[in-house]
């Protein structure tokens, strides 16, 4: 038995060290080879990880967890990532208040939190990320804190808390700059670009993209460059430079395909669909949206599934396929409600309000005002709300003439959603 345990210990030490050795390649120019090498050895790595967790081998786990987390993120293996990091965090939790063990636990928790968030259990994921930040702040381990701050900021931005997201991400960026961590600087600038984009500050979004791209090119990190290309494409799309946007999305898609990054591919396909729709290529748009939806459903990404359903709904609306649009919007709203993602809930609500216009233009207008004025509203929902309100005022001038448009109350959002959905049964 002692000999068997010695063999298992050597096996775990070997494969977790092998994994750690891939870290520099994963963030550099050799990432395709690193992803391939890890993929070929993933069964042994899983066994090594579970053994190290069982026997609380903090040193081995600490050495390997950055590379394993990045690999799972790059491959969009969120469910397995949440399970393995969750297992480790659970087993090692008794030591979370010990100095060395606590840092390892907090690093594990941060990665568990981000994968949990990406799967659609967003409040659980955010809470896990916040636990990591809370534990790391007092111990002075700054680079690990910066990682937790960055992805907490990314989660908060998706949930619509742009002010807090920006504050945390700026704090992370300052740490990365202080320690001259090029990859961390690229990550924080990418997240700040997305926050600026959602707030409609396209010049600031582009500036962060350019800063991120400089670090990524220095590293030769193609996967991270794919994020920046996507962000640049979204800015170009928002400015109605559709040919430029298409080029950015296609270049990013090629990178995602080369690395078998399902989430990255799905995002690019949705953005390509939106671009095709804006150019009047509705058949191509539907094909891109459906391909994107299939990928998001398969990986269990609830928020992105909801977003893609909304895109399909607006395409159906443009084609005057109203029952199909209703089906897409209603499913999107149900998923967003279950995930408790306020920005996506608002986007789905204002989408359904388009279909409510003929039946009750005043109610439709009240919803549009409420969504437009909600601080959690993202760029898409504010744009749709403004467009809907303008259309209603032109089409239903008499009906809206004496209406006091103060907006609906979303204080009991679940009840409001149930009432709204009941109108389309």
Coordinates of C-alpha atoms in Angstrom, one line a residue, residues 18 22-40 70-71 74-75 219-224 253-261:
X18 CA 4.1 19.0 -16.6
X22 CA 2.8 24.8 -20.1
X23 CA 1.8 28.1 -18.4
X24 CA 4.2 30.3 -20.3
X25 CA 3.3 28.7 -23.6
X26 CA -0.4 29.0 -22.9
X27 CA -0.1 32.8 -22.7
X28 CA 2.6 33.1 -25.4
X29 CA 3.2 32.2 -29.0
X30 CA 3.2 28.4 -28.5
X31 CA -0.3 28.1 -27.0
X32 CA -1.6 25.8 -29.7
X33 CA 1.1 23.3 -29.0
X34 CA 0.5 23.7 -25.2
X35 CA -3.3 23.2 -25.6
X36 CA -2.7 20.1 -27.7
X37 CA -0.2 18.7 -25.2
X38 CA -2.5 19.2 -22.3
X39 CA -5.5 17.7 -24.2
X40 CA -3.4 14.6 -25.0
X70 CA -6.5 28.8 -18.4
X71 CA -6.7 25.5 -20.4
X74 CA -9.5 28.4 -23.6
X75 CA -11.3 25.1 -24.4
X219 CA 3.5 38.0 -25.8
X220 CA 2.4 36.5 -29.1
X221 CA -0.9 35.4 -27.4
X222 CA -3.3 34.7 -30.3
X223 CA -6.1 33.6 -28.1
X224 CA -6.1 36.9 -26.2
X253 CA -13.3 33.4 -35.5
X254 CA -10.3 31.9 -37.3
X255 CA -8.3 32.1 -34.1
X256 CA -11.0 30.6 -32.0
X257 CA -11.4 27.7 -34.5
X258 CA -7.7 27.0 -34.4
X259 CA -7.8 26.6 -30.6
X260 CA -11.2 24.7 -30.5
X261 CA -12.6 27.5 -28.3

